[in-house]
Tab-separated table of C-alpha atoms in Angstrom:
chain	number	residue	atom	x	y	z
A	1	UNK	CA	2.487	-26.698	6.415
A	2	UNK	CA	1.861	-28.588	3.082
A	3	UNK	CA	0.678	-26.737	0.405
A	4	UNK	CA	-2.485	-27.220	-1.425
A	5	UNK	CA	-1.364	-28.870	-4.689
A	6	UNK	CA	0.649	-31.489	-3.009
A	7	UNK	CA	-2.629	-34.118	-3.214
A	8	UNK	CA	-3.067	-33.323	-7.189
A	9	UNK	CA	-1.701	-36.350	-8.811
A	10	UNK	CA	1.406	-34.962	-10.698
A	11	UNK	CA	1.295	-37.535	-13.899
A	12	UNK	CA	-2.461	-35.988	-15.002
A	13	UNK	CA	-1.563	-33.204	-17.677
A	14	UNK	CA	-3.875	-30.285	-15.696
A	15	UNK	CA	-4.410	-27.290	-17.394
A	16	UNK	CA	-5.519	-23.974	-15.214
A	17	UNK	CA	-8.809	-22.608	-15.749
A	18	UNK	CA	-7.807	-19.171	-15.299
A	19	UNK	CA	-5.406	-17.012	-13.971
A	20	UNK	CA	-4.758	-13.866	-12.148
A	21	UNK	CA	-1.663	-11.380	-10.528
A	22	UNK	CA	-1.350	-11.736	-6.686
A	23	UNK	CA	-2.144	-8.601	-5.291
A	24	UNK	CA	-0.487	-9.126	-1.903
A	25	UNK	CA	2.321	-10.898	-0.453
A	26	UNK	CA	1.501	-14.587	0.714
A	27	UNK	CA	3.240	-17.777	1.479
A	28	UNK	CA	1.543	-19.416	-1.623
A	29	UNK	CA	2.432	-15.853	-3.243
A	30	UNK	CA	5.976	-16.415	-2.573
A	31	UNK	CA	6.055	-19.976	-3.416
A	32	UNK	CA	4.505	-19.333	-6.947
A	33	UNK	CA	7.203	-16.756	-7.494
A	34	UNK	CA	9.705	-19.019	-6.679
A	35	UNK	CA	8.634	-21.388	-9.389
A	36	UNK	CA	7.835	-19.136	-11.728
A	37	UNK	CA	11.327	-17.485	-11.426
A	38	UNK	CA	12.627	-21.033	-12.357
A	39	UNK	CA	10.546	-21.034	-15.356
A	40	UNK	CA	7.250	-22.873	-14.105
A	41	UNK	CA	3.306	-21.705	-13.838
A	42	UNK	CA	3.024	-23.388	-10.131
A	43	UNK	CA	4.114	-26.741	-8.268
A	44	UNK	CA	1.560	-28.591	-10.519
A	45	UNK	CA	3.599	-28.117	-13.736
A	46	UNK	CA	7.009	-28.713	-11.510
A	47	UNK	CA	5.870	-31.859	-10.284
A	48	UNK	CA	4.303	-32.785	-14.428
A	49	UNK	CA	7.464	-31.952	-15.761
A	50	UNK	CA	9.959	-32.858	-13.603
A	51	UNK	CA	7.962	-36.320	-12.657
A	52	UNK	CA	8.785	-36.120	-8.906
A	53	UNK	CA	6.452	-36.600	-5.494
A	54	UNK	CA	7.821	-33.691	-3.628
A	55	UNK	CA	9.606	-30.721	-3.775
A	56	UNK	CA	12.387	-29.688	-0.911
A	57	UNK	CA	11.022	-26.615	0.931
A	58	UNK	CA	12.617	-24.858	4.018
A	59	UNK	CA	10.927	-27.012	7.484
A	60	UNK	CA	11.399	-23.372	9.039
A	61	UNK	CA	8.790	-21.476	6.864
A	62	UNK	CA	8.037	-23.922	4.427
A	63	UNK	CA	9.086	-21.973	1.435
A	64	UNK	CA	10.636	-23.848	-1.691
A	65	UNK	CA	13.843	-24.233	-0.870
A	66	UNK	CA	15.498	-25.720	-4.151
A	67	UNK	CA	14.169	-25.908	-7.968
A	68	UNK	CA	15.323	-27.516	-10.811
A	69	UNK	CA	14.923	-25.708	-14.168
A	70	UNK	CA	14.269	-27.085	-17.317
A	71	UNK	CA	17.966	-27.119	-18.328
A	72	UNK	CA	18.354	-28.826	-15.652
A	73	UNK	CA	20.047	-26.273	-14.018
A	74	UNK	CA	18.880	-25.878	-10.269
A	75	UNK	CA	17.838	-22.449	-8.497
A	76	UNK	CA	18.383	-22.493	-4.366
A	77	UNK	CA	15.998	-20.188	-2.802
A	78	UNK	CA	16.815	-18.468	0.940
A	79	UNK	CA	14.405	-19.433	3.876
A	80	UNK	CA	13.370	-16.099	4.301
A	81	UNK	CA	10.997	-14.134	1.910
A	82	UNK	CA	12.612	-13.347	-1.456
A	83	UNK	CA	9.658	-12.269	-3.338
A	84	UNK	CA	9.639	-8.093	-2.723
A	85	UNK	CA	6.653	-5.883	-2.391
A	86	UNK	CA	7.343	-4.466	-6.021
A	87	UNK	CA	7.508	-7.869	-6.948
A	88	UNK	CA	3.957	-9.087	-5.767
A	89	UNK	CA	2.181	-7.681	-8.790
A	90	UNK	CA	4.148	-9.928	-11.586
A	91	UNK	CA	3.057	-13.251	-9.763
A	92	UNK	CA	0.634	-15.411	-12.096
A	93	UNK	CA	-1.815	-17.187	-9.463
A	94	UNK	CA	-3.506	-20.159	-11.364
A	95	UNK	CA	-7.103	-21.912	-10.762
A	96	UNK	CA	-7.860	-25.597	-11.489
């Protein structure tokens, strides 16, 4: 499944309107702490700053399955969930 952001055109500089902590586990949830453990809000602001179309998620579950940080360093994620229960909590969700 494609996420929700993939239509947003990437080049536009968009800023959230607000924001908010996941309260349960989710596939988005997980995806948004995978790129916030790499040192982005959401795939928005990956796809701004790193200029690129798509990002290389897991066909399986369609989790992210690599990230590039800003150092250009690159995180690999696992295809199952990484993002723990304990976890959830610290998860930004953003609104456009």
């Amino acid at each position: 499944k494609k996420s929700e952001v993939s239509g947003v055109v990437a080049k536009a500089d968009i800023k959230p309107k607000s924001i908010h902590h996941a309260k349960k586990w989710s596939d988005d949830v997980e995806n948004l702490y995978r790129f916030q453990q790499a040192g982005y809000r959401d795939e928005i602001e990956y796809k701004q700053v790193k200029q690129v179309d798509m990002v290389e998620c897991w066909p399986e579950t369609g989790f992210v399955k690599k990230l590039q940080r800003r150092d250009n360093t690159f995180y690999y994620y696992d295809k199952q969930r990484e993002c723990e229960d304990k976890e959830v909590h610290k998860v930004k969700v953003y609104v456009y």
